[in-house]
Short mmCIF file of C-alpha atoms in Angstrom, two decimals:
data_model
loop_
_atom_site.label_atom_id
_atom_site.label_comp_id
_atom_site.label_asym_id
_atom_site.label_seq_id
_atom_site.Cartn_x
_atom_site.Cartn_y
_atom_site.Cartn_z
CA UNK K 1 -20.22 13.40 -26.77
CA UNK K 2 -18.01 16.28 -26.05
CA UNK K 3 -14.55 15.05 -25.30
CA UNK K 4 -13.13 14.36 -21.21
CA UNK K 5 -10.25 15.08 -20.24
CA UNK K 6 -8.05 13.20 -18.20
CA UNK K 7 -7.87 14.94 -14.10
CA UNK K 8 -4.09 14.10 -13.78
CA UNK K 9 -2.70 15.42 -10.74
CA UNK K 10 -5.92 17.58 -10.24
CA UNK K 11 -7.84 17.24 -6.58
CA UNK K 12 -10.28 19.99 -6.94
CA UNK K 13 -13.92 19.16 -7.12
CA UNK K 14 -14.86 22.40 -8.80
CA UNK K 15 -12.19 22.33 -11.73
CA UNK K 16 -12.73 18.58 -12.40
CA UNK K 17 -16.90 19.59 -12.77
CA UNK K 18 -16.18 22.57 -14.70
CA UNK K 19 -13.47 21.86 -16.85
CA UNK K 20 -15.23 19.05 -18.31
CA UNK K 21 -12.59 15.94 -16.50
CA UNK K 22 -13.56 12.47 -15.95
CA UNK K 23 -14.98 12.31 -12.71
CA UNK K 24 -16.42 8.80 -10.42
CA UNK K 25 -19.51 9.71 -8.97
CA UNK K 26 -18.58 8.85 -5.04
CA UNK K 27 -21.40 11.44 -3.71
CA UNK K 28 -23.80 8.10 -2.99
CA UNK K 29 -21.16 7.01 -0.76
CA UNK K 30 -20.76 10.80 1.19
CA UNK K 31 -24.40 11.04 1.48
CA UNK K 32 -25.28 7.64 3.39
CA UNK K 33 -21.95 8.84 5.86
CA UNK K 34 -23.25 12.23 5.89
CA UNK K 35 -27.11 10.93 6.75
CA UNK K 36 -25.61 8.25 9.26
CA UNK K 37 -22.67 9.94 11.43
CA UNK K 38 -21.11 12.91 12.41
CA UNK K 39 -17.53 12.11 12.84
CA UNK K 40 -15.08 10.04 10.60
CA UNK K 41 -11.85 9.03 9.99
CA UNK K 42 -10.32 7.78 6.27
CA UNK K 43 -6.50 6.01 5.85
CA UNK K 44 -5.84 5.39 2.75
CA UNK K 45 -2.25 5.20 0.63
CA UNK K 46 -1.03 8.26 -0.71
CA UNK K 47 -2.77 9.41 -4.12
CA UNK K 48 -5.36 7.62 -3.84
CA UNK K 49 -7.92 10.87 -3.70
CA UNK K 50 -8.11 11.21 -0.38
CA UNK K 51 -8.23 15.03 -0.78
CA UNK K 52 -10.57 15.04 -3.82
CA UNK K 53 -12.91 13.65 -1.53
CA UNK K 54 -12.51 16.03 1.13
CA UNK K 55 -12.89 18.91 -1.35
CA UNK K 56 -16.31 16.80 -2.62
CA UNK K 57 -17.02 17.16 1.17
CA UNK K 58 -16.18 21.06 1.19
CA UNK K 59 -18.60 21.68 -1.58
CA UNK K 60 -21.24 19.80 -1.19
CA UNK K 61 -21.60 21.36 2.20
CA UNK K 62 -21.01 24.94 1.26
CA UNK K 63 -23.70 24.11 -1.51
CA UNK K 64 -22.45 24.69 -4.68
CA UNK K 65 -25.36 23.16 -6.14
CA UNK K 66 -24.26 23.44 -9.64
CA UNK K 67 -21.33 20.98 -9.23
CA UNK K 68 -23.43 18.60 -8.55
CA UNK K 69 -25.84 18.20 -11.60
CA UNK K 70 -26.13 14.60 -12.85
CA UNK K 71 -24.74 12.96 -10.04
CA UNK K 72 -26.69 10.82 -7.07
CA UNK K 73 -26.58 13.14 -4.21
CA UNK K 74 -27.66 16.34 -6.43
CA UNK K 75 -31.67 15.34 -6.21
CA UNK K 76 -31.11 14.34 -2.55
CA UNK K 77 -29.57 17.65 -1.02
CA UNK K 78 -31.14 20.99 1.00
CA UNK K 79 -28.75 23.14 -1.55
CA UNK K 80 -30.68 25.50 0.75
CA UNK K 81 -29.03 24.41 4.06
CA UNK K 82 -25.51 26.37 3.59
CA UNK K 83 -22.38 25.84 6.22
CA UNK K 84 -19.17 26.93 6.90
CA UNK K 85 -16.80 24.99 6.42
CA UNK K 86 -12.83 24.51 8.05
CA UNK K 87 -10.22 22.89 6.07
CA UNK K 88 -7.19 21.86 7.45
CA UNK K 89 -4.18 20.56 5.21
CA UNK K 90 -1.09 19.10 6.07
CA UNK K 91 0.86 18.82 2.58
CA UNK K 92 4.14 20.89 2.90
CA UNK K 93 6.95 19.83 4.88
CA UNK K 94 6.98 19.81 8.61
CA UNK K 95 10.65 19.81 10.05
CA UNK K 96 9.34 20.63 13.98
CA UNK K 97 6.33 22.30 15.95
CA UNK K 98 6.80 25.36 14.80
CA UNK K 99 5.95 24.29 11.14
CA UNK K 100 2.75 22.83 12.20
CA UNK K 101 2.43 25.70 13.83
CA UNK K 102 2.61 28.47 11.17
CA UNK K 103 0.72 26.17 8.48
CA UNK K 104 -2.49 25.72 10.72
CA UNK K 105 -2.47 29.23 11.37
CA UNK K 106 -1.91 30.53 8.56
CA UNK K 107 -5.19 28.47 7.30
CA UNK K 108 -6.85 29.47 10.16
CA UNK K 109 -6.43 33.29 9.36
CA UNK K 110 -7.82 32.92 5.70
CA UNK K 111 -11.05 31.50 7.07
CA UNK K 112 -11.15 33.91 9.32
CA UNK K 113 -10.83 36.47 6.54
CA UNK K 114 -12.83 34.95 4.44
CA UNK K 115 -15.92 34.82 6.76
CA UNK K 116 -15.48 38.49 7.55
CA UNK K 117 -14.31 37.99 11.33
CA UNK K 118 -12.74 40.66 12.96
CA UNK K 119 -8.32 39.44 13.14
CA UNK K 120 -7.84 38.74 16.74
CA UNK K 121 -4.08 38.25 16.97
CA UNK K 122 -1.52 37.14 19.45
CA UNK K 123 -3.28 33.88 19.61
CA UNK K 124 -1.62 30.02 19.44
CA UNK K 125 -2.81 27.75 17.07
CA UNK K 126 -4.59 25.86 19.37
CA UNK K 127 -6.74 28.86 20.84
CA UNK K 128 -7.11 30.43 17.56
CA UNK K 129 -9.31 26.87 16.27
CA UNK K 130 -11.08 27.36 19.52
CA UNK K 131 -11.85 30.49 19.26
CA UNK K 132 -12.00 30.65 15.71
CA UNK K 133 -15.04 27.66 15.84
CA UNK K 134 -17.47 29.60 18.63
CA UNK K 135 -17.20 32.50 16.23
CA UNK K 136 -17.78 30.48 12.98
CA UNK K 137 -20.80 29.02 14.28
CA UNK K 138 -22.27 32.22 15.85
CA UNK K 139 -21.92 34.21 13.38
CA UNK K 140 -23.72 31.40 10.60
CA UNK K 141 -26.16 30.42 13.34
CA UNK K 142 -24.76 27.66 11.87
CA UNK K 143 -22.22 24.52 13.61
CA UNK K 144 -19.13 24.25 11.67
CA UNK K 145 -17.83 21.51 8.84
CA UNK K 146 -13.86 20.52 10.10
CA UNK K 147 -12.45 18.63 7.48
CA UNK K 148 -8.63 17.61 8.01
CA UNK K 149 -6.39 16.15 5.34
CA UNK K 150 -3.59 14.52 5.78
CA UNK K 151 -3.65 14.49 9.84
CA UNK K 152 -0.26 12.28 10.64
CA UNK K 153 1.77 13.35 7.70
CA UNK K 154 3.47 15.60 10.17
CA UNK K 155 4.57 13.37 11.94
CA UNK K 156 5.81 10.86 8.77
CA UNK K 157 7.69 13.41 7.55
CA UNK K 158 10.56 12.97 10.78
CA UNK K 159 9.48 9.43 11.41
CA UNK K 160 12.96 8.59 11.32
CA UNK K 161 13.45 10.82 14.13
CA UNK K 162 12.13 9.70 17.34
CA UNK K 163 12.00 12.80 19.40
CA UNK K 164 10.55 15.19 16.39
CA UNK K 165 8.26 13.05 15.43
CA UNK K 166 6.54 12.39 19.22
CA UNK K 167 6.86 16.46 19.31
CA UNK K 168 5.34 17.30 16.47
CA UNK K 169 2.76 13.69 17.53
CA UNK K 170 1.60 16.03 20.45
CA UNK K 171 1.09 19.36 18.93
CA UNK K 172 -1.04 18.07 16.49
CA UNK K 173 -2.64 16.03 19.63
CA UNK K 174 -3.21 19.21 21.31
CA UNK K 175 -5.16 20.58 17.70
CA UNK K 176 -7.14 17.89 17.03
CA UNK K 177 -8.40 17.72 21.01
CA UNK K 178 -9.64 21.20 20.40
CA UNK K 179 -12.11 19.85 17.47
CA UNK K 180 -12.96 16.73 19.88
CA UNK K 181 -13.91 19.49 22.44
CA UNK K 182 -15.99 22.12 20.46
CA UNK K 183 -18.91 19.19 19.78
CA UNK K 184 -21.41 21.93 21.07
CA UNK K 185 -20.27 24.22 17.18
CA UNK K 186 -19.31 21.52 14.94
CA UNK K 187 -21.63 19.74 12.90
CA UNK K 188 -19.45 17.34 11.08
CA UNK K 189 -15.83 16.30 11.26
CA UNK K 190 -13.68 14.05 8.24
CA UNK K 191 -9.71 12.91 8.73
CA UNK K 192 -8.33 11.77 6.23
CA UNK K 193 -4.47 10.23 6.39
CA UNK K 194 -2.45 7.05 5.59
CA UNK K 195 -1.22 6.18 8.92
CA UNK K 196 -3.64 4.95 11.37
CA UNK K 197 -2.31 5.35 14.64
CA UNK K 198 -3.59 3.76 18.25
CA UNK K 199 -6.28 5.23 20.61
CA UNK K 200 -3.81 4.88 23.44
CA UNK K 201 -1.74 7.91 21.32
CA UNK K 202 -3.02 10.04 18.25
CA UNK K 203 -6.35 8.67 18.77
CA UNK K 204 -6.66 9.49 22.56
CA UNK K 205 -7.28 13.46 20.94
CA UNK K 206 -9.82 11.56 18.66
CA UNK K 207 -11.21 8.59 19.87
CA UNK K 208 -14.60 10.19 18.85
CA UNK K 209 -14.17 9.10 15.25
CA UNK K 210 -15.72 6.16 13.26
CA UNK K 211 -12.75 5.11 11.33
CA UNK K 212 -14.32 3.22 8.49
CA UNK K 213 -10.99 2.87 6.84
CA UNK K 214 -11.88 -1.18 7.11
CA UNK K 215 -15.55 -0.80 7.05
CA UNK K 216 -16.64 -2.73 3.60
CA UNK K 217 -19.84 0.27 2.58
CA UNK K 218 -16.96 2.17 2.34
CA UNK K 219 -14.78 0.21 0.55
CA UNK K 220 -15.10 1.71 -2.51
CA UNK K 221 -15.08 5.83 -1.64
CA UNK K 222 -11.47 6.44 -3.07
CA UNK K 223 -10.08 4.75 -5.96
CA UNK K 224 -11.55 2.68 -9.05
CA UNK K 225 -13.09 -0.37 -9.52
CA UNK K 226 -13.14 -2.32 -12.73
CA UNK K 227 -16.88 -1.23 -13.50
CA UNK K 228 -15.85 2.08 -13.55
CA UNK K 229 -12.81 1.87 -15.74
CA UNK K 230 -15.36 -0.17 -18.49
CA UNK K 231 -17.82 2.37 -17.49
CA UNK K 232 -16.74 6.11 -17.09
CA UNK K 233 -13.16 5.54 -18.63
CA UNK K 234 -14.51 3.42 -21.07
CA UNK K 235 -13.40 5.82 -24.43
CA UNK K 236 -9.68 5.41 -23.23
CA UNK K 237 -9.08 1.41 -22.97
CA UNK K 238 -9.36 1.45 -27.07
CA UNK K 239 -5.22 -0.29 -27.22
CA UNK K 240 -4.97 -1.19 -23.83
CA UNK K 241 -4.80 -5.14 -23.15
CA UNK K 242 -7.20 -4.98 -20.31
CA UNK K 243 -5.93 -7.87 -18.70
CA UNK K 244 -2.78 -6.23 -18.49
CA UNK K 245 -4.16 -3.58 -16.79
CA UNK K 246 -5.92 -5.26 -14.16
CA UNK K 247 -2.54 -7.33 -13.85
CA UNK K 248 -0.69 -4.16 -13.40
CA UNK K 249 -2.61 -1.95 -11.15
CA UNK K 250 -5.62 -3.55 -9.70
CA UNK K 251 -5.84 -5.76 -6.49
CA UNK K 252 -6.20 -2.89 -3.49
CA UNK K 253 -8.72 -4.02 -1.07
CA UNK K 254 -10.59 -2.73 1.56
CA UNK K 255 -12.48 -5.59 2.59
CA UNK K 256 -15.43 -4.71 0.01
CA UNK K 257 -16.49 -6.56 -2.27
CA UNK K 258 -14.39 -4.98 -5.18
CA UNK K 259 -10.59 -5.15 -6.07
CA UNK K 260 -9.60 -0.63 -6.74
CA UNK K 261 -6.84 0.62 -8.54
CA UNK K 262 -4.99 3.67 -7.56
CA UNK K 263 -6.32 6.70 -9.47
CA UNK K 264 -3.03 8.13 -10.03
CA UNK K 265 -1.80 4.93 -12.24
CA UNK K 266 -4.83 4.62 -14.12
CA UNK K 267 -4.95 8.80 -15.52
CA UNK K 268 -1.03 7.99 -15.80
CA UNK K 269 -1.35 4.92 -18.02
CA UNK K 270 -4.28 6.37 -19.99
CA UNK K 271 -2.41 9.48 -20.57
CA UNK K 272 0.89 7.84 -21.27
CA UNK K 273 -0.38 4.54 -22.73
CA UNK K 274 2.62 2.62 -21.93
CA UNK K 275 2.70 0.49 -18.75
CA UNK K 276 4.63 1.59 -15.70
CA UNK K 277 4.84 1.92 -12.04
CA UNK K 278 3.45 5.49 -11.80
CA UNK K 279 2.37 5.55 -8.42
CA UNK K 280 5.70 3.64 -6.69
CA UNK K 281 7.60 5.76 -8.56
CA UNK K 282 6.44 9.36 -6.95
CA UNK K 283 7.42 8.34 -3.49
CA UNK K 284 10.84 7.33 -1.43
CA UNK K 285 10.16 4.11 1.00
CA UNK K 286 13.74 5.20 2.34
CA UNK K 287 12.16 4.64 6.18
CA UNK K 288 10.47 0.96 5.69
CA UNK K 289 13.46 0.26 3.84
CA UNK K 290 15.86 1.11 7.02
CA UNK K 291 13.53 0.38 9.12
CA UNK K 292 13.24 -3.46 7.64
CA UNK K 293 16.98 -3.83 7.99
CA UNK K 294 17.18 -2.42 11.29
CA UNK K 295 14.85 -5.25 12.68
CA UNK K 296 16.47 -7.64 10.86
CA UNK K 297 13.26 -8.82 8.79
CA UNK K 298 12.91 -11.11 6.12
CA UNK K 299 11.71 -10.21 3.09
CA UNK K 300 9.59 -12.92 2.47
CA UNK K 301 7.79 -12.50 5.41
CA UNK K 302 5.84 -9.84 4.03
CA UNK K 303 3.97 -11.43 1.47
CA UNK K 304 0.67 -13.60 2.01
CA UNK K 305 1.33 -13.67 5.66
CA UNK K 306 -2.14 -13.87 8.66
CA UNK K 307 -2.10 -11.02 10.88
CA UNK K 308 -3.92 -10.28 13.68
CA UNK K 309 -6.56 -7.70 12.35
CA UNK K 310 -5.55 -5.09 16.02
CA UNK K 311 -2.17 -4.77 14.28
CA UNK K 312 -2.97 -2.39 11.34
CA UNK K 313 -4.08 -0.02 14.20
CA UNK K 314 -1.50 -0.65 16.32
CA UNK K 315 1.25 2.14 15.66
CA UNK K 316 2.89 3.83 18.19
CA UNK K 317 5.93 6.86 16.39
CA UNK K 318 8.05 3.96 19.16
CA UNK K 319 7.08 1.19 17.70
CA UNK K 320 5.64 0.69 13.93
CA UNK K 321 5.86 -2.63 13.41
CA UNK K 322 5.78 -3.38 9.59
CA UNK K 323 3.37 -5.09 9.00
CA UNK K 324 1.59 -2.24 9.07
CA UNK K 325 3.97 0.24 7.47
CA UNK K 326 3.30 -1.98 4.66
CA UNK K 327 0.16 -2.17 4.26
CA UNK K 328 -1.10 1.94 5.81
CA UNK K 329 1.80 2.59 2.77
CA UNK K 330 0.17 0.49 0.02
CA UNK K 331 2.93 -1.98 -0.40
CA UNK K 332 -0.12 -4.93 1.05
CA UNK K 333 -3.12 -5.22 0.83
CA UNK K 334 -6.06 -7.47 2.38
CA UNK K 335 -6.55 -10.66 0.08
CA UNK K 336 -8.82 -12.69 2.28
CA UNK K 337 -10.02 -12.80 6.46
CA UNK K 338 -10.50 -15.64 9.10
CA UNK K 339 -12.11 -15.47 12.43
CA UNK K 340 -11.17 -17.69 14.61
CA UNK K 341 -13.56 -17.68 18.29
CA UNK K 342 -13.08 -14.01 19.11
CA UNK K 343 -10.19 -13.38 16.87
CA UNK K 344 -9.87 -12.05 13.41
CA UNK K 345 -6.87 -12.58 11.34
CA UNK K 346 -5.98 -10.91 7.42
CA UNK K 347 -4.04 -12.44 4.94
CA UNK K 348 -1.90 -9.64 3.46
CA UNK K 349 0.05 -10.12 0.22
CA UNK K 350 1.05 -7.70 -2.83
CA UNK K 351 -1.56 -5.65 -4.11
CA UNK K 352 0.03 -5.99 -7.93
CA UNK K 353 1.80 -6.64 -10.30
CA UNK K 354 3.36 -2.85 -10.29
CA UNK K 355 3.92 -3.01 -6.02
CA UNK K 356 5.42 -6.74 -5.97
CA UNK K 357 7.75 -5.43 -9.21
CA UNK K 358 8.65 -1.80 -7.55
CA UNK K 359 8.90 -3.46 -3.91
CA UNK K 360 11.19 -6.16 -5.08
CA UNK K 361 13.54 -4.08 -7.17
CA UNK K 362 14.29 -1.54 -4.68
CA UNK K 363 14.50 -3.63 -1.69
CA UNK K 364 17.26 -5.19 -3.98
CA UNK K 365 19.09 -2.30 -5.26
CA UNK K 366 19.27 -1.20 -1.50
CA UNK K 367 21.15 -4.63 -0.08
CA UNK K 368 23.55 -4.56 -3.48
CA UNK K 369 26.24 -3.19 -2.58
CA UNK K 370 26.77 -2.51 -5.89
CA UNK K 371 24.26 -0.09 -6.45
CA UNK K 372 22.81 -2.94 -9.58
CA UNK K 373 19.84 -2.67 -11.38
CA UNK K 374 18.47 -6.11 -9.82
CA UNK K 375 16.38 -6.67 -13.22
CA UNK K 376 19.45 -7.44 -15.33
CA UNK K 377 20.47 -10.18 -12.35
CA UNK K 378 16.99 -11.38 -12.86
CA UNK K 379 16.66 -11.80 -16.37
CA UNK K 380 20.09 -13.37 -15.98
CA UNK K 381 19.29 -16.04 -13.87
CA UNK K 382 15.86 -16.64 -16.15
CA UNK K 383 18.01 -17.25 -19.26
CA UNK K 384 19.68 -19.91 -16.95
CA UNK K 385 16.83 -21.76 -16.23
CA UNK K 386 15.42 -21.10 -19.92
CA UNK K 387 18.94 -22.86 -21.66
CA UNK K 388 18.54 -24.97 -19.03
CA UNK K 389 22.17 -24.16 -17.52
CA UNK K 390 22.52 -24.58 -14.55
CA UNK K 391 26.17 -23.66 -14.00
CA UNK K 392 25.99 -20.74 -15.25
CA UNK K 393 23.23 -20.79 -12.90
CA UNK K 394 25.49 -21.57 -9.84
CA UNK K 395 28.26 -18.95 -10.77
CA UNK K 396 25.85 -15.86 -10.75
CA UNK K 397 23.98 -16.38 -7.41
CA UNK K 398 27.85 -17.32 -6.12
CA UNK K 399 28.85 -13.79 -7.39
CA UNK K 400 25.54 -12.25 -6.92
CA UNK K 401 25.33 -13.55 -3.18
CA UNK K 402 28.84 -12.43 -2.68
CA UNK K 403 28.01 -8.65 -3.17
CA UNK K 404 24.62 -8.13 -1.06
CA UNK K 405 26.31 -6.93 2.39
CA UNK K 406 24.89 -8.60 6.24
CA UNK K 407 22.77 -5.34 7.75
CA UNK K 408 19.99 -7.37 7.00
CA UNK K 409 20.96 -10.73 8.70
CA UNK K 410 23.41 -9.90 11.07
CA UNK K 411 21.07 -9.37 14.10
CA UNK K 412 18.99 -12.19 13.61
CA UNK K 413 21.98 -14.02 11.70
CA UNK K 414 19.08 -14.82 8.95
CA UNK K 415 22.04 -16.36 6.73
CA UNK K 416 21.53 -19.52 8.69
CA UNK K 417 18.13 -20.43 7.24
CA UNK K 418 17.10 -21.01 3.74
CA UNK K 419 14.02 -18.41 4.08
CA UNK K 420 16.80 -16.07 3.31
CA UNK K 421 18.40 -17.29 -0.03
CA UNK K 422 15.20 -18.44 -0.80
CA UNK K 423 13.72 -14.77 -0.51
CA UNK K 424 16.23 -13.02 -2.38
CA UNK K 425 16.29 -15.45 -5.33
CA UNK K 426 12.40 -14.79 -5.36
CA UNK K 427 12.69 -11.52 -5.98
CA UNK K 428 14.87 -11.19 -7.97
CA UNK K 429 13.08 -12.99 -10.19
CA UNK K 430 10.43 -11.11 -9.57
CA UNK K 431 12.04 -7.97 -11.26
CA UNK K 432 12.08 -9.72 -14.56
CA UNK K 433 8.31 -10.90 -14.41
CA UNK K 434 9.30 -14.63 -13.56
CA UNK K 435 6.35 -16.30 -12.38
CA UNK K 436 7.55 -17.25 -9.18
CA UNK K 437 5.88 -18.69 -6.33
CA UNK K 438 7.34 -18.99 -2.40
CA UNK K 439 6.24 -22.00 -0.33
CA UNK K 440 3.69 -23.33 -2.79
CA UNK K 441 1.38 -25.38 -0.55
CA UNK K 442 0.53 -28.89 -1.57
CA UNK K 443 -1.34 -32.14 0.20
CA UNK K 444 2.28 -34.11 0.61
CA UNK K 445 3.04 -30.50 2.25
CA UNK K 446 4.64 -27.73 0.93
CA UNK K 447 7.67 -26.96 -2.77
CA UNK K 448 10.35 -24.68 -1.09
CA UNK K 449 10.15 -22.29 -4.68
CA UNK K 450 8.43 -23.00 -7.62
CA UNK K 451 9.01 -21.40 -10.98
CA UNK K 452 6.65 -21.52 -13.68
CA UNK K 453 7.85 -20.77 -17.40
CA UNK K 454 4.36 -22.36 -18.51
CA UNK K 455 5.50 -25.82 -20.24
CA UNK K 456 8.27 -25.76 -17.99
CA UNK K 457 8.35 -26.31 -13.74
CA UNK K 458 11.62 -25.41 -11.88
CA UNK K 459 11.03 -26.82 -8.19
CA UNK K 460 13.35 -25.32 -5.69
CA UNK K 461 14.67 -26.77 -2.37
CA UNK K 462 17.15 -24.45 -0.19
CA UNK K 463 19.15 -26.35 2.34
CA UNK K 464 21.46 -24.53 4.12
CA UNK K 465 25.03 -26.25 6.07
CA UNK K 466 27.19 -25.11 8.30
CA UNK K 467 30.61 -27.15 6.11
CA UNK K 468 31.01 -28.43 2.95
CA UNK K 469 31.36 -31.86 4.74
CA UNK K 470 27.34 -31.67 4.84
CA UNK K 471 26.56 -30.76 1.02
CA UNK K 472 26.27 -34.18 0.17
CA UNK K 473 24.24 -35.22 2.86
CA UNK K 474 22.11 -32.30 1.71
CA UNK K 475 21.99 -32.65 -1.72
CA UNK K 476 20.04 -36.42 -1.10
CA UNK K 477 17.82 -34.78 1.81
CA UNK K 478 16.86 -32.54 -0.89
CA UNK K 479 16.27 -34.86 -3.92
CA UNK K 480 14.36 -37.10 -1.15
CA UNK K 481 11.95 -34.96 -0.12
CA UNK K 482 11.20 -33.37 -3.29
CA UNK K 483 10.38 -36.42 -4.92
CA UNK K 484 8.03 -37.31 -2.22
CA UNK K 485 5.95 -34.24 -2.54
CA UNK K 486 3.65 -35.20 -5.40
CA UNK K 487 4.54 -33.28 -8.38
CA UNK K 488 2.46 -35.59 -10.58
CA UNK K 489 -1.07 -34.75 -9.52
CA UNK K 490 -0.09 -30.83 -9.48
CA UNK K 491 2.09 -31.15 -13.12
CA UNK K 492 1.20 -33.37 -14.56
CA UNK K 493 0.85 -32.41 -18.10
CA UNK K 494 4.45 -29.83 -17.79
CA UNK K 495 7.98 -30.94 -17.74
CA UNK K 496 9.34 -30.70 -14.22
CA UNK K 497 12.83 -29.90 -13.48
CA UNK K 498 14.53 -30.80 -9.35
CA UNK K 499 16.91 -28.49 -8.37
CA UNK K 500 18.43 -28.26 -4.55
CA UNK K 501 20.44 -25.17 -3.18
CA UNK K 502 22.93 -25.82 -0.78
CA UNK K 503 24.02 -22.79 1.64
CA UNK K 504 26.25 -22.62 4.17
CA UNK K 505 25.25 -20.62 7.20
CA UNK K 506 29.29 -19.42 7.66
CA UNK K 507 30.86 -18.83 3.93
CA UNK K 508 26.36 -16.97 3.81
CA UNK K 509 26.62 -18.21 0.04
CA UNK K 510 26.14 -20.64 -2.67
CA UNK K 511 28.10 -24.26 -1.54
CA UNK K 512 26.37 -26.49 -3.98
CA UNK K 513 23.75 -26.92 -7.01
CA UNK K 514 22.37 -30.16 -8.44
CA UNK K 515 19.19 -30.11 -11.21
CA UNK K 516 17.37 -33.29 -12.21
CA UNK K 517 15.08 -33.85 -14.88
CA UNK K 518 11.85 -34.93 -12.95
CA UNK K 519 9.55 -37.72 -14.88
CA UNK K 520 6.55 -37.92 -13.56
CA UNK K 521 4.67 -40.50 -14.02
CA UNK K 522 1.86 -40.63 -16.72
CA UNK K 523 -1.83 -40.78 -15.60
CA UNK K 524 -4.85 -42.38 -17.70
CA UNK K 525 -7.96 -41.04 -18.21
CA UNK K 526 -10.68 -43.51 -16.12
#
């Protein structure tokens, strides 16, 4: 068997197939889509293989048969039924409607030229598209295929400028409205993007599309599964810890039976042979950070949260729910699903260690006035706990909290709540790869925080007071609560440390920490 090459950054189907690159066959799902519908939309995070998927569609409809030999679709396709394809991509930077107009006209004129049609000058992008679809249909005698890549990028490029984002949305809406209104000339439509703008805004122009973003049958149409790694990429696994690959990169889930890897991560891991935050580091979530700050969103609210499914597809330029932003950008994924009567709820959480570590790290770096790397702080906290130096732990926590500005909690005064301090320490510890869980449920309630070092467990209870006079009473109350929560049943074979953390709402800092060893009662086997 000839050695295969890693298609790092290659989104061209022909290059991959002709060049001897690894390819995970998605054509069974592609064929199913073509046979069961005509108009589709798919949302996936950046660098998840959307452009390669569209390129595969294009080569298939253009009947480039040699490229599909050995793939599922090859024996199930009419290779004589070639169709013309209109493909629009918005992968450049678009600062306003004029940029969009130029991008669309340039691409349409190339399609016009390649089809051998006479050039028609002086039309707007909408007029040009309307006439081109009709002319291509007439010239070929067959309806046209329309593919749109990154349909929402011109909006996301300027999402922090609401006026410009709205202007871009309106121009794009007119263009997409032409596609919807040209059904007599169009055979098949497939649109991809990151965001699912609601049907009362962007999708009012594309409400004929079947949104398959959360359809279990198509959950794996982009991305790699565990089976893909163990079969297609089996030669690349040697020398790499398979469990670490899963921990770092597996976990994306769109309601199918399998979890997924981002292809970009996997390919770079196989190339560089080292674990790193490859996908996260290719994008800047600056708008995400600014949105969370502006809305005073507590970071701990990201995790393990239950939301109405409509929230994920309810994005408006004027109002983007933080949960939808995190999910659609790839920082959260669906980990569970619940039904209550006619309502459907999804539980969201981090997809994998790469995102958990990187997002917490960047959130803290954006909070810290000194611009310090949170990893150093996290390692220091970890060291203090490992050596049971709780006084040093308290001193460091005071210094660190004093360095964090108020942007995140001024509006809603989050410093009055235990969860604010809990979330800060939680994020910091996670940057140092500490196994830490927030608000862990047990039979008699829940722990504020559990730090798991294997044989040692640190259980923390957080309290907030207005003045120093209340500290001692809160310490007593914290230990009383912790002792009643049944540690012996959950951690009977481990060494347990109880830590009460009392912070001041006025001081906006730590006031006191007290730690005690907890001797779990021994249980005899029946």
